Short mmCIF file of C-alpha atoms in Angstrom, two decimals:
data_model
loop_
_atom_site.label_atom_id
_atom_site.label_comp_id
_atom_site.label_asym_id
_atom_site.label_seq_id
_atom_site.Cartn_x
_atom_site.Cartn_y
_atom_site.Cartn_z
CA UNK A 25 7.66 16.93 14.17
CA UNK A 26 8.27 14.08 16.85
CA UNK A 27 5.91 11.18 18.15
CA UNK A 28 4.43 12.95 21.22
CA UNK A 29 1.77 10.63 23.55
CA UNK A 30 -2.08 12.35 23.08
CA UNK A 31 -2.06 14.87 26.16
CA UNK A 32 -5.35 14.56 28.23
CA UNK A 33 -7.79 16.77 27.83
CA UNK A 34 -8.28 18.49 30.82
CA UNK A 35 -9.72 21.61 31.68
CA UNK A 36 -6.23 23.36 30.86
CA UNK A 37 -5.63 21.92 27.71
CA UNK A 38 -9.68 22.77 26.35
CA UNK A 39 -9.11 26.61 27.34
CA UNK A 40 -5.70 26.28 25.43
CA UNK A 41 -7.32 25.30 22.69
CA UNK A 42 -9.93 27.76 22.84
CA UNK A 43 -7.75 30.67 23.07
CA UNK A 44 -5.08 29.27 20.04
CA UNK A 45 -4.88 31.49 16.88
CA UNK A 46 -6.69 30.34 13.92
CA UNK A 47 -8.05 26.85 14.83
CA UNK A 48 -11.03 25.34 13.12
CA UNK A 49 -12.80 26.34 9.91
CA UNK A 50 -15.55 29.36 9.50
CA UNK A 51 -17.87 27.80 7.54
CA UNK A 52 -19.65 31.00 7.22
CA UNK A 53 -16.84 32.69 5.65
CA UNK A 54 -15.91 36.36 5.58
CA UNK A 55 -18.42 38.14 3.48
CA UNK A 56 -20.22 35.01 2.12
CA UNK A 57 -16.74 33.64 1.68
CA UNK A 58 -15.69 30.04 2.61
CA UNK A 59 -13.11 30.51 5.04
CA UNK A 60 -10.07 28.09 5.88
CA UNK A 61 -7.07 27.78 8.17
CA UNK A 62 -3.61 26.84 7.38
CA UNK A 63 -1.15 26.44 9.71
CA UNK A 64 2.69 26.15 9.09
CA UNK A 65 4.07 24.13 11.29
CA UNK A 66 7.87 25.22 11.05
CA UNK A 67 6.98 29.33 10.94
CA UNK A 68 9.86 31.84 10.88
CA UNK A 69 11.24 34.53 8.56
CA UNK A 70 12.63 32.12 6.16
CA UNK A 71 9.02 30.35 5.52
CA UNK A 72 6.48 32.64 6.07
CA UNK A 73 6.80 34.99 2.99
CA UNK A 74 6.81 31.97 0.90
CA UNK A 75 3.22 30.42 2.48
CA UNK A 76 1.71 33.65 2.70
CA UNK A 77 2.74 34.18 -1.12
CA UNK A 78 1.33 30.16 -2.03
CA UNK A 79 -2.23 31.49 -0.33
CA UNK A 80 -2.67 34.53 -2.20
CA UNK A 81 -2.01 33.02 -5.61
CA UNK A 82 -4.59 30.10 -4.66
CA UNK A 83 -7.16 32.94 -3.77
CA UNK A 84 -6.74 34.41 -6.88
CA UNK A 85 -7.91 31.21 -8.45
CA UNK A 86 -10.70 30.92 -6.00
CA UNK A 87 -12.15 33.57 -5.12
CA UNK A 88 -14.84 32.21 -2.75
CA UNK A 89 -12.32 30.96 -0.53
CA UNK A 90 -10.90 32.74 1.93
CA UNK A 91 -7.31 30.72 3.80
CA UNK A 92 -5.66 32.64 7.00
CA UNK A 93 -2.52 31.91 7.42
CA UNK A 94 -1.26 30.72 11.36
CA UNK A 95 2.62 30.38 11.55
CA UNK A 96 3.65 28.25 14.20
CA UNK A 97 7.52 28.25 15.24
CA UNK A 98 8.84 24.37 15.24
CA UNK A 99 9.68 24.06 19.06
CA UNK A 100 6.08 24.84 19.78
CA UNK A 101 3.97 22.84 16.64
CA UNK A 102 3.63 19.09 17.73
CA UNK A 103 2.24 19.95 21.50
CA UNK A 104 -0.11 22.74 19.60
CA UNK A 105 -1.01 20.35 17.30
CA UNK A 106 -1.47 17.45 19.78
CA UNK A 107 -3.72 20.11 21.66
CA UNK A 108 -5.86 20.72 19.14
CA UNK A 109 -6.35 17.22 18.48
CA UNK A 110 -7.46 16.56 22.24
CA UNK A 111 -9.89 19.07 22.46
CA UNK A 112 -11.36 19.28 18.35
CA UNK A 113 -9.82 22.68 17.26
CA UNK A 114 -7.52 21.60 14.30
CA UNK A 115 -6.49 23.80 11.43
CA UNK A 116 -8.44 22.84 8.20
CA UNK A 117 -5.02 22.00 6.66
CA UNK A 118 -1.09 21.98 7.85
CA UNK A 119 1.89 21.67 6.31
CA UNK A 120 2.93 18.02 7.93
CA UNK A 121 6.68 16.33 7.68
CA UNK A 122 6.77 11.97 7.53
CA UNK A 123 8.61 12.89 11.12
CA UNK A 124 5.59 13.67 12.74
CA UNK A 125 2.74 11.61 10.39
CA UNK A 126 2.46 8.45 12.39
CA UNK A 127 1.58 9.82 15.28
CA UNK A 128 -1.47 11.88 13.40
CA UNK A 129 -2.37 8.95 11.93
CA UNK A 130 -2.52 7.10 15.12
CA UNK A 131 -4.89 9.70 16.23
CA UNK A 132 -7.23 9.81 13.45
CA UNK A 133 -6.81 13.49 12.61
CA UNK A 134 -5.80 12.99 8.75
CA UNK A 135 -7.91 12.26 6.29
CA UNK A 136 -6.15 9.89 3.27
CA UNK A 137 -5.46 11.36 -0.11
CA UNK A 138 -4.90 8.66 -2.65
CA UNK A 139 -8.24 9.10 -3.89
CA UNK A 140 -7.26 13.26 -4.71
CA UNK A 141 -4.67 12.27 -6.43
CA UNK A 142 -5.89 9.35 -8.31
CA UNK A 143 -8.67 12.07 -9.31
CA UNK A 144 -6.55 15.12 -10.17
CA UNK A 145 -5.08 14.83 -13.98
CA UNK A 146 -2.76 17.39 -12.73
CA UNK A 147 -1.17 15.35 -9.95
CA UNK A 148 -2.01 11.78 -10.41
CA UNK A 149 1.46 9.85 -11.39
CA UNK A 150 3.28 12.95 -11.65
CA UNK A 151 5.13 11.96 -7.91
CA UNK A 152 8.64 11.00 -7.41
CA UNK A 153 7.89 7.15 -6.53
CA UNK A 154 10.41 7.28 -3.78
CA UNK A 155 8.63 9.80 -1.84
CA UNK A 156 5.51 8.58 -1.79
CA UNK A 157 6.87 5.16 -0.25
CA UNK A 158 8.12 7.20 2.19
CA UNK A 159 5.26 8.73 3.01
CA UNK A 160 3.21 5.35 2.90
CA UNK A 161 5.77 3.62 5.10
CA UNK A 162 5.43 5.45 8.14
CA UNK A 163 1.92 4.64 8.62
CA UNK A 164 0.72 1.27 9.52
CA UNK A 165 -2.26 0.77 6.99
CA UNK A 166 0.02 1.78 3.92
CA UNK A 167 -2.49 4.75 3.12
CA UNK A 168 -1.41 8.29 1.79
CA UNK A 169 -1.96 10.66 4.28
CA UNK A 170 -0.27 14.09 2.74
CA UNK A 171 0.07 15.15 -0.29
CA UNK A 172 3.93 15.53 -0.74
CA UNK A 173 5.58 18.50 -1.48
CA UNK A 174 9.56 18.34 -1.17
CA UNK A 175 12.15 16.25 0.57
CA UNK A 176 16.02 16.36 0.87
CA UNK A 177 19.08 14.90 -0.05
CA UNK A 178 22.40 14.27 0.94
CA UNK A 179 24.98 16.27 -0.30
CA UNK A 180 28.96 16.61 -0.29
CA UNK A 181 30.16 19.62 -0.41
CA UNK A 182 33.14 20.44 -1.79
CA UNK A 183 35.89 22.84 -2.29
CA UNK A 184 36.22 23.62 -5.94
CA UNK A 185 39.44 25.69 -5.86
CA UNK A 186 41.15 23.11 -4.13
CA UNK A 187 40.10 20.38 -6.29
CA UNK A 188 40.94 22.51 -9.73
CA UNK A 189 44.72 23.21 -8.08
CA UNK A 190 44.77 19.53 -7.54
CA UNK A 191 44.06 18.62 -10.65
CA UNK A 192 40.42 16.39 -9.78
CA UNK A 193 37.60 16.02 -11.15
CA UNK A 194 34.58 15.77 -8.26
CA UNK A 195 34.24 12.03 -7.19
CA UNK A 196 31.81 9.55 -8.75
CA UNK A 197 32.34 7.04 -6.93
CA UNK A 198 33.21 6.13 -3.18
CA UNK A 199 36.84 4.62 -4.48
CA UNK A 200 37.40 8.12 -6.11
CA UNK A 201 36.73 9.83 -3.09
CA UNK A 202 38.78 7.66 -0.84
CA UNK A 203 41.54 8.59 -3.13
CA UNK A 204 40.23 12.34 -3.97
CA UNK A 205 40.04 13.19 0.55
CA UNK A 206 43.68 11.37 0.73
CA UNK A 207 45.48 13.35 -1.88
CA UNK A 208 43.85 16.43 -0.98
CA UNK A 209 45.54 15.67 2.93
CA UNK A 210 48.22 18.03 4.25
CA UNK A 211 47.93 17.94 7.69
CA UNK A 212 51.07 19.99 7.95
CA UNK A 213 49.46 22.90 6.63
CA UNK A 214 46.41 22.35 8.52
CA UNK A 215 44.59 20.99 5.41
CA UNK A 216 42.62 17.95 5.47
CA UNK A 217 40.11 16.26 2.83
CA UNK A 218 37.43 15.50 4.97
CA UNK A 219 35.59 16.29 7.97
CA UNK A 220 33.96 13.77 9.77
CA UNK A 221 30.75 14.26 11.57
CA UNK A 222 31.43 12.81 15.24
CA UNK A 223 28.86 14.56 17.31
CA UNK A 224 24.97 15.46 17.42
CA UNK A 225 23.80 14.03 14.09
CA UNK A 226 26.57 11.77 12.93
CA UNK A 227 24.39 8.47 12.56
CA UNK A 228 22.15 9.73 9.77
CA UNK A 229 25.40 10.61 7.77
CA UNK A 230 27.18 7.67 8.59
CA UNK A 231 24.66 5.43 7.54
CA UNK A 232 24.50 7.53 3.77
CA UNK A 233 28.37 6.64 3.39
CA UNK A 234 27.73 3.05 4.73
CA UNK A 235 24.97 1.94 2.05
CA UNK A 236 26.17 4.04 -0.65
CA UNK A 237 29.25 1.51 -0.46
CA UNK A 238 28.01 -1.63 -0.04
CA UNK A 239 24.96 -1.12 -2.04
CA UNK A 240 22.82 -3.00 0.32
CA UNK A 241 19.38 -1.22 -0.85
CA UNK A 242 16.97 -2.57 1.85
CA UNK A 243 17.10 -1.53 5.66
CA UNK A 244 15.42 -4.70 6.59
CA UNK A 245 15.53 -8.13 4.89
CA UNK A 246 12.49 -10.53 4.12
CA UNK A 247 12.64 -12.31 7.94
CA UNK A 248 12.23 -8.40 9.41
CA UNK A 249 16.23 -8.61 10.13
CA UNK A 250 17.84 -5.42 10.20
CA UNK A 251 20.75 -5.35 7.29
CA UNK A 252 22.96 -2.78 8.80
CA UNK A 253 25.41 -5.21 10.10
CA UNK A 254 25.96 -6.55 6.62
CA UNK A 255 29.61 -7.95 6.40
CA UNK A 256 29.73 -5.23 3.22
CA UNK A 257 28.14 -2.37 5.59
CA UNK A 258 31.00 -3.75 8.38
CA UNK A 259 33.61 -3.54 5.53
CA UNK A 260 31.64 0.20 4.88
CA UNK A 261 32.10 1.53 8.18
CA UNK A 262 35.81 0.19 9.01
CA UNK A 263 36.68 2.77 5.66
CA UNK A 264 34.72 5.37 6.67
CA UNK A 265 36.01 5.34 10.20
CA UNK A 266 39.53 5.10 8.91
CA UNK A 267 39.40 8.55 7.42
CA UNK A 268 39.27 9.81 11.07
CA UNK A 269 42.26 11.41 12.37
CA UNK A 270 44.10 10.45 9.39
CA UNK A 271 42.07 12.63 6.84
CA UNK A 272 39.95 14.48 8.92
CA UNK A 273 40.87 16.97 12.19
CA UNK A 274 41.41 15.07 15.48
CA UNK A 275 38.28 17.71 16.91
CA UNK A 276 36.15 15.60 14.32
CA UNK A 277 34.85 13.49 17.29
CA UNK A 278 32.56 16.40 18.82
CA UNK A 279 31.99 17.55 15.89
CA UNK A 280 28.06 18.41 15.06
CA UNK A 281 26.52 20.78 12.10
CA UNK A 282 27.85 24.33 13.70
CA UNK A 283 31.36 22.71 14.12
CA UNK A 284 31.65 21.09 10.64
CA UNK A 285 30.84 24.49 8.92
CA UNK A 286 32.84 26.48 11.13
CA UNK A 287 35.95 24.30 9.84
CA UNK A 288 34.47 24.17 6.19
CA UNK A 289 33.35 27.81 5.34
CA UNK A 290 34.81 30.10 8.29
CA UNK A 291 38.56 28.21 8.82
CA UNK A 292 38.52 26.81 5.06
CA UNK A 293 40.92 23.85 6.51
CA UNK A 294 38.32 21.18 4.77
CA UNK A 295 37.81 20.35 1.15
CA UNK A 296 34.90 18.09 1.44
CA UNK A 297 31.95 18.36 3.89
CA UNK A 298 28.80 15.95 3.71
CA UNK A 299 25.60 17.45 4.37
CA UNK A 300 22.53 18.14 2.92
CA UNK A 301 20.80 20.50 0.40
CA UNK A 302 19.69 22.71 3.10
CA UNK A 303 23.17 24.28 4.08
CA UNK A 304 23.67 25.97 0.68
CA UNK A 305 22.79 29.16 2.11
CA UNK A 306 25.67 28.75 4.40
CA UNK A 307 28.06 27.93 1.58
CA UNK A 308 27.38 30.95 -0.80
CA UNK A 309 27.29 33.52 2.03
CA UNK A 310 31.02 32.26 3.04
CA UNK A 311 32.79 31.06 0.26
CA UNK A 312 30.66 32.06 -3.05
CA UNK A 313 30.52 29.48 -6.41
CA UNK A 314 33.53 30.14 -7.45
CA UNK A 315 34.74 28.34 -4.39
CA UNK A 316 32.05 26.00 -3.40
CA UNK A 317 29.99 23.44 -5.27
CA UNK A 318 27.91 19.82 -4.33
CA UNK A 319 28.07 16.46 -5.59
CA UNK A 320 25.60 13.83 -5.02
CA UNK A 321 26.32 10.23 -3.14
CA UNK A 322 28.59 8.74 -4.77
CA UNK A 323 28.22 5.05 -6.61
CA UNK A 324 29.48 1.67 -5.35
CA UNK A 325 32.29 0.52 -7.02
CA UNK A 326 30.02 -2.01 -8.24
CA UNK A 327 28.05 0.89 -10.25
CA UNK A 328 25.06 0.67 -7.76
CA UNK A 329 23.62 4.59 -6.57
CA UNK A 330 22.27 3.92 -3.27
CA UNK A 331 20.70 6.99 -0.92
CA UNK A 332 19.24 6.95 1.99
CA UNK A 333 15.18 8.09 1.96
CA UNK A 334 14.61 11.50 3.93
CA UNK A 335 11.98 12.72 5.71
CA UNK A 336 9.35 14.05 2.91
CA UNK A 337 7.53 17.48 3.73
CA UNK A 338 3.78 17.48 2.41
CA UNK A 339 0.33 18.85 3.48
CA UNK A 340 -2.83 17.32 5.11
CA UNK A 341 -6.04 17.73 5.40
CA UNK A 342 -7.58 17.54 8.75
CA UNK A 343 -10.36 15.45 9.46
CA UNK A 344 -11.91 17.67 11.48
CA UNK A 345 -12.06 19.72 9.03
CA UNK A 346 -15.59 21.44 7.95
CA UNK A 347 -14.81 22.39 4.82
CA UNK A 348 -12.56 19.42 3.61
CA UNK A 349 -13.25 20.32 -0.23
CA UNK A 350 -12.12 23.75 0.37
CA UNK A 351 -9.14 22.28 2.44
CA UNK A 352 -7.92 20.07 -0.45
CA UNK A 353 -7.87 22.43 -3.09
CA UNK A 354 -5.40 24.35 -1.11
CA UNK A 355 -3.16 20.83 -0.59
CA UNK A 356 -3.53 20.26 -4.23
CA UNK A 357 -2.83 23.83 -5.26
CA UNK A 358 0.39 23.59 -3.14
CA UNK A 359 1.43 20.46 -4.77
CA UNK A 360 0.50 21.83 -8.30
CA UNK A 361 3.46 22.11 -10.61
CA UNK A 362 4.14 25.43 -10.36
CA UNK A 363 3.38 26.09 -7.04
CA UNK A 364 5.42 23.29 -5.67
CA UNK A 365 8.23 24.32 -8.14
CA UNK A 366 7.96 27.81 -6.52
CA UNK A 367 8.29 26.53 -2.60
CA UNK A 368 10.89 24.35 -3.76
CA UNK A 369 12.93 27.16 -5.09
CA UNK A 370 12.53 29.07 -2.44
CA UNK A 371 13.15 26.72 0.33
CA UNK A 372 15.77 25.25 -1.02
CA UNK A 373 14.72 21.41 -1.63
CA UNK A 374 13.98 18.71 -3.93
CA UNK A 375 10.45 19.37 -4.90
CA UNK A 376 8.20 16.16 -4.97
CA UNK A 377 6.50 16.72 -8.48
CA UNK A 378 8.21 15.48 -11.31
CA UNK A 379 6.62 17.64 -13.65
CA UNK A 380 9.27 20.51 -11.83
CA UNK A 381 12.30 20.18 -13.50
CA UNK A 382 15.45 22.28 -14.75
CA UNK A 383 13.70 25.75 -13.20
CA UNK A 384 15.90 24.59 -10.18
CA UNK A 385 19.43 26.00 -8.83
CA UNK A 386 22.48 23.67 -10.15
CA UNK A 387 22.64 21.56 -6.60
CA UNK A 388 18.83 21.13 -6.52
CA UNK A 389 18.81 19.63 -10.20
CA UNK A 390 21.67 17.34 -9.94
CA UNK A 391 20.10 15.46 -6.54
CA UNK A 392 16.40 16.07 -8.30
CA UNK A 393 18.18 13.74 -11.03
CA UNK A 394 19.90 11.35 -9.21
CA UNK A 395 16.59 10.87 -6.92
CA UNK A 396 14.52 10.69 -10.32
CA UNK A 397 16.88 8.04 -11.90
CA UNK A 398 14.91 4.63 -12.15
CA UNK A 399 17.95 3.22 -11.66
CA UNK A 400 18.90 4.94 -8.08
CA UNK A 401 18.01 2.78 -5.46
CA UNK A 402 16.80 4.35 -2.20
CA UNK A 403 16.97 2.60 1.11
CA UNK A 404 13.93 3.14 2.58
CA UNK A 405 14.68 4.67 6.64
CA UNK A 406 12.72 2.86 8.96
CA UNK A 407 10.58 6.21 10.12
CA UNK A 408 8.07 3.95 11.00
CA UNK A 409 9.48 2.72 14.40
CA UNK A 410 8.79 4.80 17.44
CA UNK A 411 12.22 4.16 19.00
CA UNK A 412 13.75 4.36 15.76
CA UNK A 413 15.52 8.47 16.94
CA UNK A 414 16.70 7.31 20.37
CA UNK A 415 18.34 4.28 19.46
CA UNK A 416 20.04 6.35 16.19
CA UNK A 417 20.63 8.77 19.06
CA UNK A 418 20.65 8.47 22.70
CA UNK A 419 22.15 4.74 22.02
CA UNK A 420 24.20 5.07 18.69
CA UNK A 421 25.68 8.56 18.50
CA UNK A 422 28.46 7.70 22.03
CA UNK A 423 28.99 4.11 20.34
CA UNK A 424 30.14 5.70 16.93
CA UNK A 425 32.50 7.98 18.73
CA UNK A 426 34.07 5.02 20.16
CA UNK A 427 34.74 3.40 17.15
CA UNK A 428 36.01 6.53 15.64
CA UNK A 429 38.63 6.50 18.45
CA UNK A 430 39.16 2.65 18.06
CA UNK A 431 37.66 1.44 21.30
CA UNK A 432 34.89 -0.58 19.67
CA UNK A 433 35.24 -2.97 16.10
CA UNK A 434 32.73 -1.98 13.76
CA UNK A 435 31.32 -5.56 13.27
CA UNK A 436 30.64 -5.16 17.18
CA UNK A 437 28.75 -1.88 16.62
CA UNK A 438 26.70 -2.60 13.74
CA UNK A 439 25.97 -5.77 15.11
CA UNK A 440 24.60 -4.14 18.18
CA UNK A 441 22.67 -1.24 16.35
CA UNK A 442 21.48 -4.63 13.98
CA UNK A 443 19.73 -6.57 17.25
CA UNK A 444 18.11 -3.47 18.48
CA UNK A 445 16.96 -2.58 15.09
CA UNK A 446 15.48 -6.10 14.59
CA UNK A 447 13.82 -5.91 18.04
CA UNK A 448 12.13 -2.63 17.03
CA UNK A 449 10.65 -3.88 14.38
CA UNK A 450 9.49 -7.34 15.55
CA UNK A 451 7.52 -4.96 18.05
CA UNK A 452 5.85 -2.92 15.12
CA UNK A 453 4.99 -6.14 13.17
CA UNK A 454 3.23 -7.77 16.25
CA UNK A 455 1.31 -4.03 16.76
CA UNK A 456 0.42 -3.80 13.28
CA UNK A 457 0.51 -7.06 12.16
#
């Protein structure tokens, strides 16, 4: 979910609200039950089964409560939910991504959770640490406002037929890949190690292949300045960039998800596509294990693992909400061990409770280790900042193309993207203070 201004309430937006499936609680119940609503905010085929299977185990274990399910389709959840707000129909509880928390939280509509937790043997200090400063840092007041479920990671995909023929082992760290996405270069034969993202998209990935190198592991420094202009993020960049052309296709520059995996699984001219966990589907359907396999960011050379923080998925309880101890024994239930281990699975992420581990497929476990690693350091995205996706965006994304085509110096880029960074989040300080 986006920031989205509060809509006015007006006439219009009331009877919307009025007339939207499954808002508000039933105290009453169905016969004598208590009777919640959950909505899921990103409904489709994929999602649906696995919610509506999560609610009818946690009525099994509580029999007096009663959830209905409301799928929502993505497009259509933060106005719905922003509606609801206005005119005081919310769900009881919703299935809430850090994308979308701040501006909840700005409205008052979540209630905070570090007091379930700290009560609930069965969750409290069982979270990856990581995730729950994510969650914390997108909200002004440092609070918990979701109880986390799963989050992503960054992945490389890579072509394990073409590395065995080649005689390589898959990269550990960024001066084996260099070396790994030149030797497996033929341009000849229409075969190239890499393929850079260029288009819609590219500034979340280039910034993963920036800090994993330099090993810079905080976004801003103590003064609020942004680091991404780093002289060893500059240095970063100027190798990343290199690849392009040279060990990546020449269409690289327009190239956005569809186009990457179009050249990865469909033309097979690419040995080594960066992603995330969530295109694994795509992978197996196209090329199968045999052919296909991940590995995680790779170190510095200095031995550092740096990621970049994603967005963490979670649920919250509305504060609206008539039944809120009803509604957070559903949030809890969710983030339980092996529920959470279950939605995981099934969706295809990293799932936020530690206690979940090994039950996973082979590219979940290895980036559920790496994130679980006390000694991986993860760069914290700045979520928090309101202009934060149309600078990375609107601003960065035709900048980046020009210095893939040469056009603009790195140092000049980053130290662009730095000042508006820095100005960004002067404005949140004064806000917040």
């Amino acid at each position: 979910m986006t920031r989205r201004a509060v809509p006015a309430a007006s006439a219009t937006v009331l009877l919307a609200v009025a007339v939207l499936a499954g808002c508000g609680s039933d105290g009453g119940g169905s016969g004598g039950k208590t009777e919640i609503t959950f909505w899921d905010t990103n409904a489709g085929p994929a999602r649906t089964p696995i919610w509506q299977h999560a609610i009818a185990e946690f009525e099994k274990v509580n029999p007096t409560i009663k959830v209905k399910y409301v799928g929502i389709p993505i497009a259509q959840a933060p106005q719905k939910i922003d509606t609801a707000i206005a005119g005081g129909g919310t769900p009881d509880v919703a299935d809430v991504a850090t994308s979308g928390l701040g501006n909840l939280v700005a409205q008052k509509a979540l209630e905070p959770v570090d007091q379930r937790i700290a009560a609930n043997p069965a969750l409290n200090g069982k979270f990856n640490q990581a995730l729950l400063t994510t969650v914390k840092n997108v909200v002004p007041d440092g609070k918990t406002y979701i109880i986390p479920l799963s989050t992503n990671a960054g992945a490389f995909w890579y072509r394990k037929d073409w590395f065995k023929e080649a005689g390589l082992e898959p990269p550990k760290t960024w001066t084996e890949f260099f070396t790994a996405v030149d030797k497996l270069t033929d341009a000849k034969q229409n075969r190239f190690g890499f393929t850079i993202r260029g288009g819609a998209g590219s500034i979340a990935q280039m910034l993963e292949v920036v800090y994993g190198q330099s090993a810079v592991t905080e976004f801003f420094d103590a003064s609020g300045k942004a680091t991404i202009n780093d002289p060893r993020n500059v240095t970063a960049l100027e190798k990343y960039a290199g690849l392009y052309k040279k060990n990546t296709p020449e269409g690289d520059l327009q190239n956005d998800y569809v186009k990457m995996v179009a050249q990865f699984d469909t033309a097979g001219s690419v040995a080594v596509m960066q992603h995330n966990l969530g295109s694994y589907q795509d992978h197996m359907k196209a090329l199968g294990p045999e052919k296909v396999a991940s590995f995680s960011v790779p170190k510095s050379d200095s031995g550092t693992q740096a990621v970049l923080s994603n967005p963490v998925s979670g649920v919250g309880v509305f504060s609206a909400s008539e039944n809120k101890e009803a509604a957070f024994k559903l949030a809890e239930f969710f983030a339980s061990k092996e529920m959470d281990g279950y939605i995981a699975e099934k969706s295809g992420v990293i799932p936020a409770n530690t206690d979940v581990q090994g039950t996973q497929a082979p590219h979940i476990t290895e980036a559920q280790r790496v994130l679980n690693d006390p000694a991986t350091k993860v760069v914290q995205m700045p979520y928090h900042l309101p202009e934060f996706n149309e600078i990375t965006k609107t601003w960065a994304e035709p900048l980046f193309q020009k210095v893939l085509l040469g056009e603009l110096s790195a140092k000049d880029f980053l130290d662009q993207f730095a000042a508006k960074l820095t100005e960004a989040q002067a404005g949140y300080k004064k806000r917040h203070g």
